Short mmCIF file of N, CA and C and ligand atoms in Angstrom, two decimals:
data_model
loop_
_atom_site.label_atom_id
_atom_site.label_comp_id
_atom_site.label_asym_id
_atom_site.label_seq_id
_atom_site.Cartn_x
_atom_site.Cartn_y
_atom_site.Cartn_z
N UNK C 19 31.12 -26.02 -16.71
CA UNK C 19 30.19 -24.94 -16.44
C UNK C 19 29.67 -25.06 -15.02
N UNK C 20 29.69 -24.10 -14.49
CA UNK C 20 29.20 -24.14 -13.34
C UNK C 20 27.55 -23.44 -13.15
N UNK C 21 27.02 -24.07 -11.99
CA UNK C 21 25.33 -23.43 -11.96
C UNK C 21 25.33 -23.61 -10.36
N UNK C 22 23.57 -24.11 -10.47
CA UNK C 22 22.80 -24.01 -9.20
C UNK C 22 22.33 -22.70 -9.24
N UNK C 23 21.44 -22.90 -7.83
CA UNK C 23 21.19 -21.78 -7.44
C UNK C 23 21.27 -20.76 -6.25
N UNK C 24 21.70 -19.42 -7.15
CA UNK C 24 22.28 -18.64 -6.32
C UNK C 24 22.14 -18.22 -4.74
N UNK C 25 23.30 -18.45 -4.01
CA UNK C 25 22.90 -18.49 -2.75
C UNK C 25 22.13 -16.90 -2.22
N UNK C 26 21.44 -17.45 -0.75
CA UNK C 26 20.55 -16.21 -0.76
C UNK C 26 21.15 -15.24 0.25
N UNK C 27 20.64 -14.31 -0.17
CA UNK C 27 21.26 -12.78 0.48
C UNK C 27 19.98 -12.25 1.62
N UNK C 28 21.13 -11.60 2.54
CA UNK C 28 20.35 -11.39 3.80
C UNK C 28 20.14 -9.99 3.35
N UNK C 29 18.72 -9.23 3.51
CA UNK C 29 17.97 -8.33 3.65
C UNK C 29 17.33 -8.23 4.77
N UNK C 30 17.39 -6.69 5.46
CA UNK C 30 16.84 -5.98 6.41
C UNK C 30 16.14 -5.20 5.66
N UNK C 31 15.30 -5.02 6.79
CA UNK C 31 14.06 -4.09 6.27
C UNK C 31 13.54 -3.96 7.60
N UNK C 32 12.34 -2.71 7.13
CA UNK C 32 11.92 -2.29 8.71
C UNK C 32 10.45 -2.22 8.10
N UNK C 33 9.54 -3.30 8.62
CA UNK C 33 8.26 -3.66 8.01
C UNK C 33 6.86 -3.04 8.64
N UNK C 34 5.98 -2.23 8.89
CA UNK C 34 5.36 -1.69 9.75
C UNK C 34 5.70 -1.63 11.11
N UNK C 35 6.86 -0.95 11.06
CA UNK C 35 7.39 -0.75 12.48
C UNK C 35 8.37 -1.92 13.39
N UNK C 36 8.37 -2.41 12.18
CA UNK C 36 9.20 -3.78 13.04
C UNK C 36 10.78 -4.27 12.03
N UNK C 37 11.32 -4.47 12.85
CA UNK C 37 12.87 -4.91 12.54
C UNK C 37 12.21 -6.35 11.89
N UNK C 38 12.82 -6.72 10.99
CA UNK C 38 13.10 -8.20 10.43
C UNK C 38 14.44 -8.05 9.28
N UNK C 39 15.56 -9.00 9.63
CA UNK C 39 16.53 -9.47 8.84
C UNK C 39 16.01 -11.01 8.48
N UNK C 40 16.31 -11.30 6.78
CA UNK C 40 15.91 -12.53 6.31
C UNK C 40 17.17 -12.58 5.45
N UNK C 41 16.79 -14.08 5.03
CA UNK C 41 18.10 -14.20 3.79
C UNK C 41 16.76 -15.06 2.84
N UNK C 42 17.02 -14.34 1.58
CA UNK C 42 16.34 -14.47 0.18
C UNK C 42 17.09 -15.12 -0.45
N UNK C 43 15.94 -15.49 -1.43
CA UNK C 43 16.86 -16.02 -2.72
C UNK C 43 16.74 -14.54 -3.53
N UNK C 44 18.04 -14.40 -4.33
CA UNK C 44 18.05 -13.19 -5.09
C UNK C 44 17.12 -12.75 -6.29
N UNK C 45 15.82 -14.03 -6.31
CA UNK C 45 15.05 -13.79 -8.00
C UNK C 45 13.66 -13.61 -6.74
N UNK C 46 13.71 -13.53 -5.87
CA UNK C 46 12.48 -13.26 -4.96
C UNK C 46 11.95 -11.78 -5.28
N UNK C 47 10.56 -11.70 -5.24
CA UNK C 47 10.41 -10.41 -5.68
C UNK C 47 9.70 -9.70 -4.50
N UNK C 48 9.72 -8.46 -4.38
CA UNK C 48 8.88 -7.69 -2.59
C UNK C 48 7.76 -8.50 -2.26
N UNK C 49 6.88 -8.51 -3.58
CA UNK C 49 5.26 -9.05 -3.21
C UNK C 49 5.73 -10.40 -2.66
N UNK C 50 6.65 -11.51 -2.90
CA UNK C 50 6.84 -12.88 -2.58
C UNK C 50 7.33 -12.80 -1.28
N UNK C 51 8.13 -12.05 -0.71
CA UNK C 51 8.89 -11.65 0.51
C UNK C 51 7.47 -11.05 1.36
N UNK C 52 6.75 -10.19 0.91
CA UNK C 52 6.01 -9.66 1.73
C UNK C 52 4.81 -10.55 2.47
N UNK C 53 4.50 -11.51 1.59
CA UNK C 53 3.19 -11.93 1.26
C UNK C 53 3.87 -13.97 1.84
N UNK C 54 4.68 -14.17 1.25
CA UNK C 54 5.14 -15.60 1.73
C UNK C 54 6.30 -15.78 2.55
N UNK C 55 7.14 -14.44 2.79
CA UNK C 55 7.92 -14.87 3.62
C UNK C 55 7.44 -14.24 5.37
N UNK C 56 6.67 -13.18 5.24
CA UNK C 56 6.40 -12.44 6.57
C UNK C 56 4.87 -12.41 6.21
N UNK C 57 4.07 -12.70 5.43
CA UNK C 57 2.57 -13.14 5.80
C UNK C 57 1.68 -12.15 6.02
N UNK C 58 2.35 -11.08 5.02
CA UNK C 58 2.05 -9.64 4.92
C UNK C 58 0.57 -9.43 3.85
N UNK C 59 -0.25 -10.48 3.43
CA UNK C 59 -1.06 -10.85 2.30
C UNK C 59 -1.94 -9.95 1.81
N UNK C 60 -2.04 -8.65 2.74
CA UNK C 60 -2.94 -7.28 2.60
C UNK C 60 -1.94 -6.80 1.07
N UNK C 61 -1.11 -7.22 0.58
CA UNK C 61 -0.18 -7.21 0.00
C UNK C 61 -0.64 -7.71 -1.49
N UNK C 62 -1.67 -7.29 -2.54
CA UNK C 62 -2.42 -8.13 -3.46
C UNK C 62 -1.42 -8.32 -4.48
N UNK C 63 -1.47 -9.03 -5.72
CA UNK C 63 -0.78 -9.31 -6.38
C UNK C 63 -2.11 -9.77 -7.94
N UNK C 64 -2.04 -8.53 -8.90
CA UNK C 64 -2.94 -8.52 -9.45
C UNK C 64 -1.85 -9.17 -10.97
N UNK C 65 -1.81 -7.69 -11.66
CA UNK C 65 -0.96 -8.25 -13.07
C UNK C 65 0.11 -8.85 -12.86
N UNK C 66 1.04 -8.27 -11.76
CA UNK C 66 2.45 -8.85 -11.69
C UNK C 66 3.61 -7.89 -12.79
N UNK C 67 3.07 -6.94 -13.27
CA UNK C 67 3.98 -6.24 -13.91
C UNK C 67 3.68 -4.94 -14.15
N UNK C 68 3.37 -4.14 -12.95
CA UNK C 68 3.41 -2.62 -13.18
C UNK C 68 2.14 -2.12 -12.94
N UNK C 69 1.13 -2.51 -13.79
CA UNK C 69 -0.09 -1.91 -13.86
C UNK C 69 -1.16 -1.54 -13.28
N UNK C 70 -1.51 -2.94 -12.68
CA UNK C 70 -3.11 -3.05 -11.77
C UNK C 70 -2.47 -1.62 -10.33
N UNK C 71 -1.40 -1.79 -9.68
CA UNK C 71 -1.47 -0.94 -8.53
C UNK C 71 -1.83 -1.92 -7.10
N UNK C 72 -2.33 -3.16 -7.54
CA UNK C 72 -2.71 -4.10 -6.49
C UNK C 72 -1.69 -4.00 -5.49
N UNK C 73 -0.36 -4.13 -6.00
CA UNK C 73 0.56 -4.62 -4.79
C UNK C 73 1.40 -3.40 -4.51
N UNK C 74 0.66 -1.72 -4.10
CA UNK C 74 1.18 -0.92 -4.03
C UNK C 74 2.00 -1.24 -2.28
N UNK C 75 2.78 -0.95 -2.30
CA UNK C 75 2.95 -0.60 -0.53
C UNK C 75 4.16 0.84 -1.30
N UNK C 76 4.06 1.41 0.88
CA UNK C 76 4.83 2.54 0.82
C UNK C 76 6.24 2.13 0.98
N UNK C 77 7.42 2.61 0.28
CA UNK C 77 8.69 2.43 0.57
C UNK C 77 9.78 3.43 0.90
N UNK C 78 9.95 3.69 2.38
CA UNK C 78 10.37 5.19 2.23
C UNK C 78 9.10 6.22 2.17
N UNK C 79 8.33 5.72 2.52
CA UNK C 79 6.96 6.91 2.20
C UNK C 79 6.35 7.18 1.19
N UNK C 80 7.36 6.70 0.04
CA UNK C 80 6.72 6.69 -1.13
C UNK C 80 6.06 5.68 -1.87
N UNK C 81 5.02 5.78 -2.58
CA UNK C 81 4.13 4.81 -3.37
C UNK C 81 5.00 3.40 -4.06
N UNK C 82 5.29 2.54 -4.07
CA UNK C 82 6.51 1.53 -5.11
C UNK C 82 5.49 0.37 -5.69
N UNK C 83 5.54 -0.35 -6.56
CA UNK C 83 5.03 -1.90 -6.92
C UNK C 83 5.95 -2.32 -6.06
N UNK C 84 5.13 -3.07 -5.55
CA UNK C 84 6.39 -4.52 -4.94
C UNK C 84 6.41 -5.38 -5.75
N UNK C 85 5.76 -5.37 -7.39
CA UNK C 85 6.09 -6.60 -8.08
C UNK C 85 6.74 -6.23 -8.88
N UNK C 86 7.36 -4.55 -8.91
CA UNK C 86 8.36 -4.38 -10.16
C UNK C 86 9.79 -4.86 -9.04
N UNK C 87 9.66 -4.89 -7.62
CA UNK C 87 11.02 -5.06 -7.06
C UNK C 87 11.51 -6.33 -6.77
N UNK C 88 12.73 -6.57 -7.28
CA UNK C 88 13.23 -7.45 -5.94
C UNK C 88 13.42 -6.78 -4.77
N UNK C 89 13.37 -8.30 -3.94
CA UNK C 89 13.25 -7.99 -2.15
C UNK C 89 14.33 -7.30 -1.84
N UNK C 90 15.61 -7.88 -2.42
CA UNK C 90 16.84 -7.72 -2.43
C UNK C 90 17.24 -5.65 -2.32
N UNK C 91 16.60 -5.43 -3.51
CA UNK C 91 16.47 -3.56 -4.13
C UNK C 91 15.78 -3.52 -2.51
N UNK C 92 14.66 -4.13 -1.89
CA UNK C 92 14.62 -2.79 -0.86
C UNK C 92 15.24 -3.08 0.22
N UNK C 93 16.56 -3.71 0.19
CA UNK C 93 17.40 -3.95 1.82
C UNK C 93 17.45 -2.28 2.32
N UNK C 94 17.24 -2.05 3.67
CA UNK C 94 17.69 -1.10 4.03
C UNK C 94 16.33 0.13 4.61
N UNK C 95 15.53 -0.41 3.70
CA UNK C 95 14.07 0.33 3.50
C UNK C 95 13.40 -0.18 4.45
N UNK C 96 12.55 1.19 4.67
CA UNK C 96 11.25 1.10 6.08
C UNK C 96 10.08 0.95 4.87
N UNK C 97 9.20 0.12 5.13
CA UNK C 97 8.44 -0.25 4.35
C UNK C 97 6.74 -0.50 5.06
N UNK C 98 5.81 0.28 4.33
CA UNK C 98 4.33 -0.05 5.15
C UNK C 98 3.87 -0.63 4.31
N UNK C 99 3.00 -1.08 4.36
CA UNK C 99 1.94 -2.47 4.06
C UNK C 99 0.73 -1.96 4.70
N UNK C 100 -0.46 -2.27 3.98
CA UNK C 100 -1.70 -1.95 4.32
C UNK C 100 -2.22 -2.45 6.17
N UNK C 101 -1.15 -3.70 6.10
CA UNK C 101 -1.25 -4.68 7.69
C UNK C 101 -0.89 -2.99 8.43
N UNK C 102 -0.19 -2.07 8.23
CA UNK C 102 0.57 -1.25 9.20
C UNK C 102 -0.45 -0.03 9.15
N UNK C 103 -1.19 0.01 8.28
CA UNK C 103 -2.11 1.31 8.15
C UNK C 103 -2.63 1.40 10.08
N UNK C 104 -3.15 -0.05 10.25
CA UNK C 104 -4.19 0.15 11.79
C UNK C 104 -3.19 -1.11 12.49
N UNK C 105 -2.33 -0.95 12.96
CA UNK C 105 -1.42 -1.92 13.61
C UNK C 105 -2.00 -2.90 14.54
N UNK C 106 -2.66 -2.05 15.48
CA UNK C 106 -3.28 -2.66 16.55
C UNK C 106 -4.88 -3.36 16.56
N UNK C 107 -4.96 -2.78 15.21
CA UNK C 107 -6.33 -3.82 14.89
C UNK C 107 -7.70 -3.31 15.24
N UNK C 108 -7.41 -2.21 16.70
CA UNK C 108 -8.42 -1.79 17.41
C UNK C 108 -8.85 -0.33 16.69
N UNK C 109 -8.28 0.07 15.90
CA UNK C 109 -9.20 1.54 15.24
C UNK C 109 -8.92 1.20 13.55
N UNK C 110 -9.52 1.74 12.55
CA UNK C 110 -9.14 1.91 11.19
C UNK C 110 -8.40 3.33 11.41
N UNK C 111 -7.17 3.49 10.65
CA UNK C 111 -6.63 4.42 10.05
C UNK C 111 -7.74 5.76 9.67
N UNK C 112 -7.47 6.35 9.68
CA UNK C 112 -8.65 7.55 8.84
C UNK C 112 -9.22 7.43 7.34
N UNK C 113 -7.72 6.90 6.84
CA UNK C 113 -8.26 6.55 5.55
C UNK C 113 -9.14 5.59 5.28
N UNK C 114 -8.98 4.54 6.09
CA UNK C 114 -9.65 3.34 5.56
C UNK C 114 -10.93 3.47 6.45
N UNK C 115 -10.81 4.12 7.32
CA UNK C 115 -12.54 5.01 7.56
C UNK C 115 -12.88 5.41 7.04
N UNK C 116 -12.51 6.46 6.13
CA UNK C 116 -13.29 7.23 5.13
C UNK C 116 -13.81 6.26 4.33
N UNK C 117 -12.65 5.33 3.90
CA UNK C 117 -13.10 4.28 3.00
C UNK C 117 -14.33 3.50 3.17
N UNK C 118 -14.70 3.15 4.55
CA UNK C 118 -15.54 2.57 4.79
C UNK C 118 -16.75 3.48 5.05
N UNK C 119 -16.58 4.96 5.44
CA UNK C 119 -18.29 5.35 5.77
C UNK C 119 -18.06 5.86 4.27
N UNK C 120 -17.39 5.61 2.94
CA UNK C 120 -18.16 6.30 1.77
C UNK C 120 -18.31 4.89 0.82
N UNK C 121 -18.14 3.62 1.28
CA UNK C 121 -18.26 2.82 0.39
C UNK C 121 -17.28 2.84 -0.38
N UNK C 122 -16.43 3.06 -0.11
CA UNK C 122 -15.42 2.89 -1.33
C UNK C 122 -14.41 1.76 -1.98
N UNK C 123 -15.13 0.82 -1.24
CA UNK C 123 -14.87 -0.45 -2.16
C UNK C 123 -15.96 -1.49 -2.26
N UNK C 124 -15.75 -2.46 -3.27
CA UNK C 124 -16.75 -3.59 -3.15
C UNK C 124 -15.91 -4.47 -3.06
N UNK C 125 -15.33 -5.50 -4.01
CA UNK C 125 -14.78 -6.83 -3.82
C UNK C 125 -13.35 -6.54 -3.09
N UNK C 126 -12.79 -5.59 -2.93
CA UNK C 126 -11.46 -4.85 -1.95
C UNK C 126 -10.01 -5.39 -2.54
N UNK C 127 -10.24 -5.97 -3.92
CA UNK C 127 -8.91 -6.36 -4.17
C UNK C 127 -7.89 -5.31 -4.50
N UNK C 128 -8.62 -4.09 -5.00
CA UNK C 128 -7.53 -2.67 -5.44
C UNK C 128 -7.19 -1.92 -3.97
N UNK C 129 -8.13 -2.39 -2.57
CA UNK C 129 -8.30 -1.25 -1.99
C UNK C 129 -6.78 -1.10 -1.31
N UNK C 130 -5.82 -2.28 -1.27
CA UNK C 130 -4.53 -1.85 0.07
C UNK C 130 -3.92 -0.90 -0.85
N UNK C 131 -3.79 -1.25 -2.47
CA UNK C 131 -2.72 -0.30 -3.35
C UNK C 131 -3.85 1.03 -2.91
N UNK C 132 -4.66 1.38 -3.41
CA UNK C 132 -5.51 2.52 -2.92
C UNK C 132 -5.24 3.37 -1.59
N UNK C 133 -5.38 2.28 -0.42
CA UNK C 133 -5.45 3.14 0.56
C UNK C 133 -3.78 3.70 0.77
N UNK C 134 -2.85 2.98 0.44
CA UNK C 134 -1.31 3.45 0.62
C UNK C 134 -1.19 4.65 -0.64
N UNK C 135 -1.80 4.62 -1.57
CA UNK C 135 -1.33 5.63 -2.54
C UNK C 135 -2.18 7.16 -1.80
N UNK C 136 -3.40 6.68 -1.57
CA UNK C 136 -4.09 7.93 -0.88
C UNK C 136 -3.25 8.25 0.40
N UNK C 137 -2.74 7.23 1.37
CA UNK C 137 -2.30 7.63 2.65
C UNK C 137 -0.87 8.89 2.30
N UNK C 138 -0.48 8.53 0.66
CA UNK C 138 1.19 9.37 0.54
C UNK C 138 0.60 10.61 -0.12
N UNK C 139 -0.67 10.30 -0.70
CA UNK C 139 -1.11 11.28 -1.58
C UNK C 139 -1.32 13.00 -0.65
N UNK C 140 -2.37 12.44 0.56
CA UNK C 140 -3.16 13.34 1.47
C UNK C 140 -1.76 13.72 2.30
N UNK C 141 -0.42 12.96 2.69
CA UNK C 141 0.28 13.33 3.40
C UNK C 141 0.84 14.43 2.16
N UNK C 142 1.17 14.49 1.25
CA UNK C 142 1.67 15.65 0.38
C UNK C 142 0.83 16.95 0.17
N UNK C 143 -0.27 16.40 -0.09
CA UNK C 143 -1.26 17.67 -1.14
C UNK C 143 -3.03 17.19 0.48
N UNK C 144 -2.59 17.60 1.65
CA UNK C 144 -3.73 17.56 2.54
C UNK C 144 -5.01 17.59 1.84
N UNK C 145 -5.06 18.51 1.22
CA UNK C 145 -6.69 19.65 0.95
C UNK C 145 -6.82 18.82 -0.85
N UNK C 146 -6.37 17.71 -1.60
CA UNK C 146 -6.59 17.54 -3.14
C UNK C 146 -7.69 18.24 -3.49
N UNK C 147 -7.67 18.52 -4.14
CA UNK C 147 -9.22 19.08 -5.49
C UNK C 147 -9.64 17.36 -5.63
N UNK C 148 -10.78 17.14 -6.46
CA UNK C 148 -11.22 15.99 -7.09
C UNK C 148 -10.23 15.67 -8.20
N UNK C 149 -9.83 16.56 -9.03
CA UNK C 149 -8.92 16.73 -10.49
C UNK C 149 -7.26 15.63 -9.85
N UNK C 150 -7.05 16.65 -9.02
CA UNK C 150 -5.79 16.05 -7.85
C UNK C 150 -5.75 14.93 -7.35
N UNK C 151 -7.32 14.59 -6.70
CA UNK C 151 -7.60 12.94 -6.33
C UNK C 151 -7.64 11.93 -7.24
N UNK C 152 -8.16 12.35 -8.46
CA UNK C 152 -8.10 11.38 -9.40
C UNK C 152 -6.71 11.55 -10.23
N UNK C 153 -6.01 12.63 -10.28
CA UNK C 153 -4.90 11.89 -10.76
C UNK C 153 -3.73 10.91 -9.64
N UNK C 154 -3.56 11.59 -8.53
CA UNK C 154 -3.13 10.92 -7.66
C UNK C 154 -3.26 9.44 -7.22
N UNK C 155 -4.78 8.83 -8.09
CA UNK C 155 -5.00 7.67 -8.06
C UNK C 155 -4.77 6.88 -9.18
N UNK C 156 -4.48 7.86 -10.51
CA UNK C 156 -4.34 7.31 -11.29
C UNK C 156 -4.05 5.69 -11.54
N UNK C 157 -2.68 5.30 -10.70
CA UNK C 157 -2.18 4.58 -11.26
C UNK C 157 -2.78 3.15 -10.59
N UNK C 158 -3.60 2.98 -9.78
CA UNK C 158 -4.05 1.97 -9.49
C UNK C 158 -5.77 1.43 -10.26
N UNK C 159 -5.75 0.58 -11.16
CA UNK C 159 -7.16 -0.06 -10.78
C UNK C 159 -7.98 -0.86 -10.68
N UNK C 160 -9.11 0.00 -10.49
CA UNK C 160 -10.74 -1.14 -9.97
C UNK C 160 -11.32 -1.24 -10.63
N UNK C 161 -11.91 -2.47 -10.58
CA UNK C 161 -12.80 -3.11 -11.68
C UNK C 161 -14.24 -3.23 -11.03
N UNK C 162 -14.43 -2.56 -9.35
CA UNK C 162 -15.91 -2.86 -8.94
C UNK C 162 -16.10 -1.05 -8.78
N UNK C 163 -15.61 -0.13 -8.89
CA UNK C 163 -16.71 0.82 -7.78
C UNK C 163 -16.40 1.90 -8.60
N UNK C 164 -15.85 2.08 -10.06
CA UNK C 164 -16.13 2.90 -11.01
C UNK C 164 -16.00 4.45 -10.67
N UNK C 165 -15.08 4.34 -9.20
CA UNK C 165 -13.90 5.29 -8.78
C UNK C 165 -14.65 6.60 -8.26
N UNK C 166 -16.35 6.67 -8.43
CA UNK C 166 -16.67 7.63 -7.71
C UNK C 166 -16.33 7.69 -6.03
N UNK C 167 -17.11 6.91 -5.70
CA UNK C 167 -17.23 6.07 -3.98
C UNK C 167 -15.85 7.01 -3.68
N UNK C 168 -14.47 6.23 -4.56
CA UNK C 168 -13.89 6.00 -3.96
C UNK C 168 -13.15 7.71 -3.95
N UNK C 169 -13.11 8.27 -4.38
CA UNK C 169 -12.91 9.61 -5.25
C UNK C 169 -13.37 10.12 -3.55
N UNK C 170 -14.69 9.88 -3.56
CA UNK C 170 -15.68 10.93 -2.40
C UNK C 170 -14.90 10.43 -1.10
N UNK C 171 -14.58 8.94 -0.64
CA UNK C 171 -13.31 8.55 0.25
C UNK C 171 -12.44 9.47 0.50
N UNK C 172 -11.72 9.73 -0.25
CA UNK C 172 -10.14 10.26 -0.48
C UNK C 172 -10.72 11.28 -0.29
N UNK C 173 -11.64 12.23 -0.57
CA UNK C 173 -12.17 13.62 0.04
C UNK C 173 -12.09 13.76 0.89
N UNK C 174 -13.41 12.51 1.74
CA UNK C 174 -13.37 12.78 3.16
C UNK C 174 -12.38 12.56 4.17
N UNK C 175 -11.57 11.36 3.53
CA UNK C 175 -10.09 11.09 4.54
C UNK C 175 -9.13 12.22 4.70
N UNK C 176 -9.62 13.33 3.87
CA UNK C 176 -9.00 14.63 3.90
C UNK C 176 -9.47 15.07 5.14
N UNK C 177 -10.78 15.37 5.21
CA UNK C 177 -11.26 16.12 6.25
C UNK C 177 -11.13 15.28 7.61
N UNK C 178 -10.80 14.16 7.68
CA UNK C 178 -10.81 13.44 9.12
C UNK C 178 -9.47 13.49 9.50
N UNK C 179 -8.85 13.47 7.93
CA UNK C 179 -6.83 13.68 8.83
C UNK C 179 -6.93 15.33 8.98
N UNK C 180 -7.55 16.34 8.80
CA UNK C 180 -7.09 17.36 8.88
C UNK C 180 -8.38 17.56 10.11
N UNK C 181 -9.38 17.15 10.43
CA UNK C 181 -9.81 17.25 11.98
C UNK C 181 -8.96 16.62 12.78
N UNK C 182 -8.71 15.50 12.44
CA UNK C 182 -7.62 14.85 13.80
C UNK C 182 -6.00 16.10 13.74
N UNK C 183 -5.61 16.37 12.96
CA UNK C 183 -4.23 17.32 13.13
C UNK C 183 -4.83 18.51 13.95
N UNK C 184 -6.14 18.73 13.95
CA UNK C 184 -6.33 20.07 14.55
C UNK C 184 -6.66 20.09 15.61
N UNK C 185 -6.90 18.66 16.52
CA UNK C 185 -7.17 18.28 17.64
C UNK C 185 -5.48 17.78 18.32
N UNK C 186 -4.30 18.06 17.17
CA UNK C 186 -3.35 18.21 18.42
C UNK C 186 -2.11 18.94 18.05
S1 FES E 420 0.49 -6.64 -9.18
FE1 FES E 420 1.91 -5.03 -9.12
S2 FES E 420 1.07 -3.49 -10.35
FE2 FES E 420 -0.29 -5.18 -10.59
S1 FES E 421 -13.11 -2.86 -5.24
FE1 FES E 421 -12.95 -4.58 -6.57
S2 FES E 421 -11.25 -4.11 -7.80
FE2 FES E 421 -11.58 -2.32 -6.68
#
C-alpha cells in the first residue's frame, strides 16, 4: 500500500491586488492559506463550516466562505480580503466608514464577513431598502450589535458610495 502525504500543488491567485503563486498542501483550506500562509488574518474563522459568515471574503466579486474552500478550488481567482477594502491604510473604504460613524460593530469579529458582503451587496443593488439590507446580510452573524447599528451602516455606506460616484 502506498501513502504519505500528498504532494503540494502550486496555486495562483491575485490577493488584494497583488500576484502571489504558492504551492499548498491539497487538504489546505482558503481561510488556512489566507490567514497562515499570506497573513491575511482580517480573514476570521468562526464555525468553520458554512454558517457564522466570519470568513466571508470576495472571490471574483462575489461573496464565498473561505472555509467551505480549498485553496486549491480558488487557483486562478482574484480574491479581496477585508486587508484590501483600505490598502493603503491611510483612508477607510466608505463602507467601513459608514461602519464606523454608525457604530456598527462592537467586539468586530463578524465585521470583515459583513463589510465584504455589504461591499458586493451596495455594488449590485446601490440604493437597498432596509428589507434588501437585511436580507443581503442575511447570511452572516453577530452576536454583539443586534444588527440595527449595523443595518443603519449599510444605509449610509449607500449614500457615501453614491456621493463619492457623483463627485466623478
Ligand atoms: S467560519 Fe466560515 S462560515 Fe463560519
Ligand atoms: S460585532 Fe461582535 S460578533 Fe458582530
Amino acid at each position: 500500500m502506498t501513502g504519505g502525504t500528498p504532494a503540494p500543488i502550486l496555486v495562483r491567485l491575485r490577493v488584494n491586488g497583488r500576484d502571489c503563486a504558492e504551492a499548498v498542501a491539497p487538504r489546505w483550506l482558503l481561510t488556512d492559506f489566507l490567514r497562515d500562509r499570506l497573513g491575511l488574518t482580517g480573514t476570521h474563522v468562526g464555525c468553520e463550516h458554512g454558517v457564522c459568515g466570519a470568513c466571508t471574503v470576495l472571490l471574483d466579486g462575489e461573496p464565498v466562505r473561505a472555509c467551505l474552500m480549498l485553496a486549491v478550488q480558488a487557483d486562478g481567482a482574484t480574491i479581496t480580503t477585508v486587508e484590501g477594502l483600505a490598502p493603503d491604510g491611510a483612508r477607510l473604504h466608505p463602507v467601513q466608514e459608514a461602519f464606523r460613524q454608525e457604530h456598527g460593530l462592537q467586539c468586530g469579529f463578524c465585521t470583515p464577513g459583513l463589510l465584504l458582503t455589504a461591499v458586493a451587496l451596495l455594488r449590485d443593488t446601490p440604493r437597498p431598502s432596509d428589507a434588501e439590507i437585511r436580507q443581503g446580510l442575511a447570511g452572516s452573524l453577530c452576536r454583539c450589535t443586534g444588527y440595527q447599528n449595523v443595518v443603519r451602516a449599510v444605509r449610509r455606506a449607500s449614500e457615501l458610495l453614491g456621493a463619492a460616484a457623483s463627485r466623478t
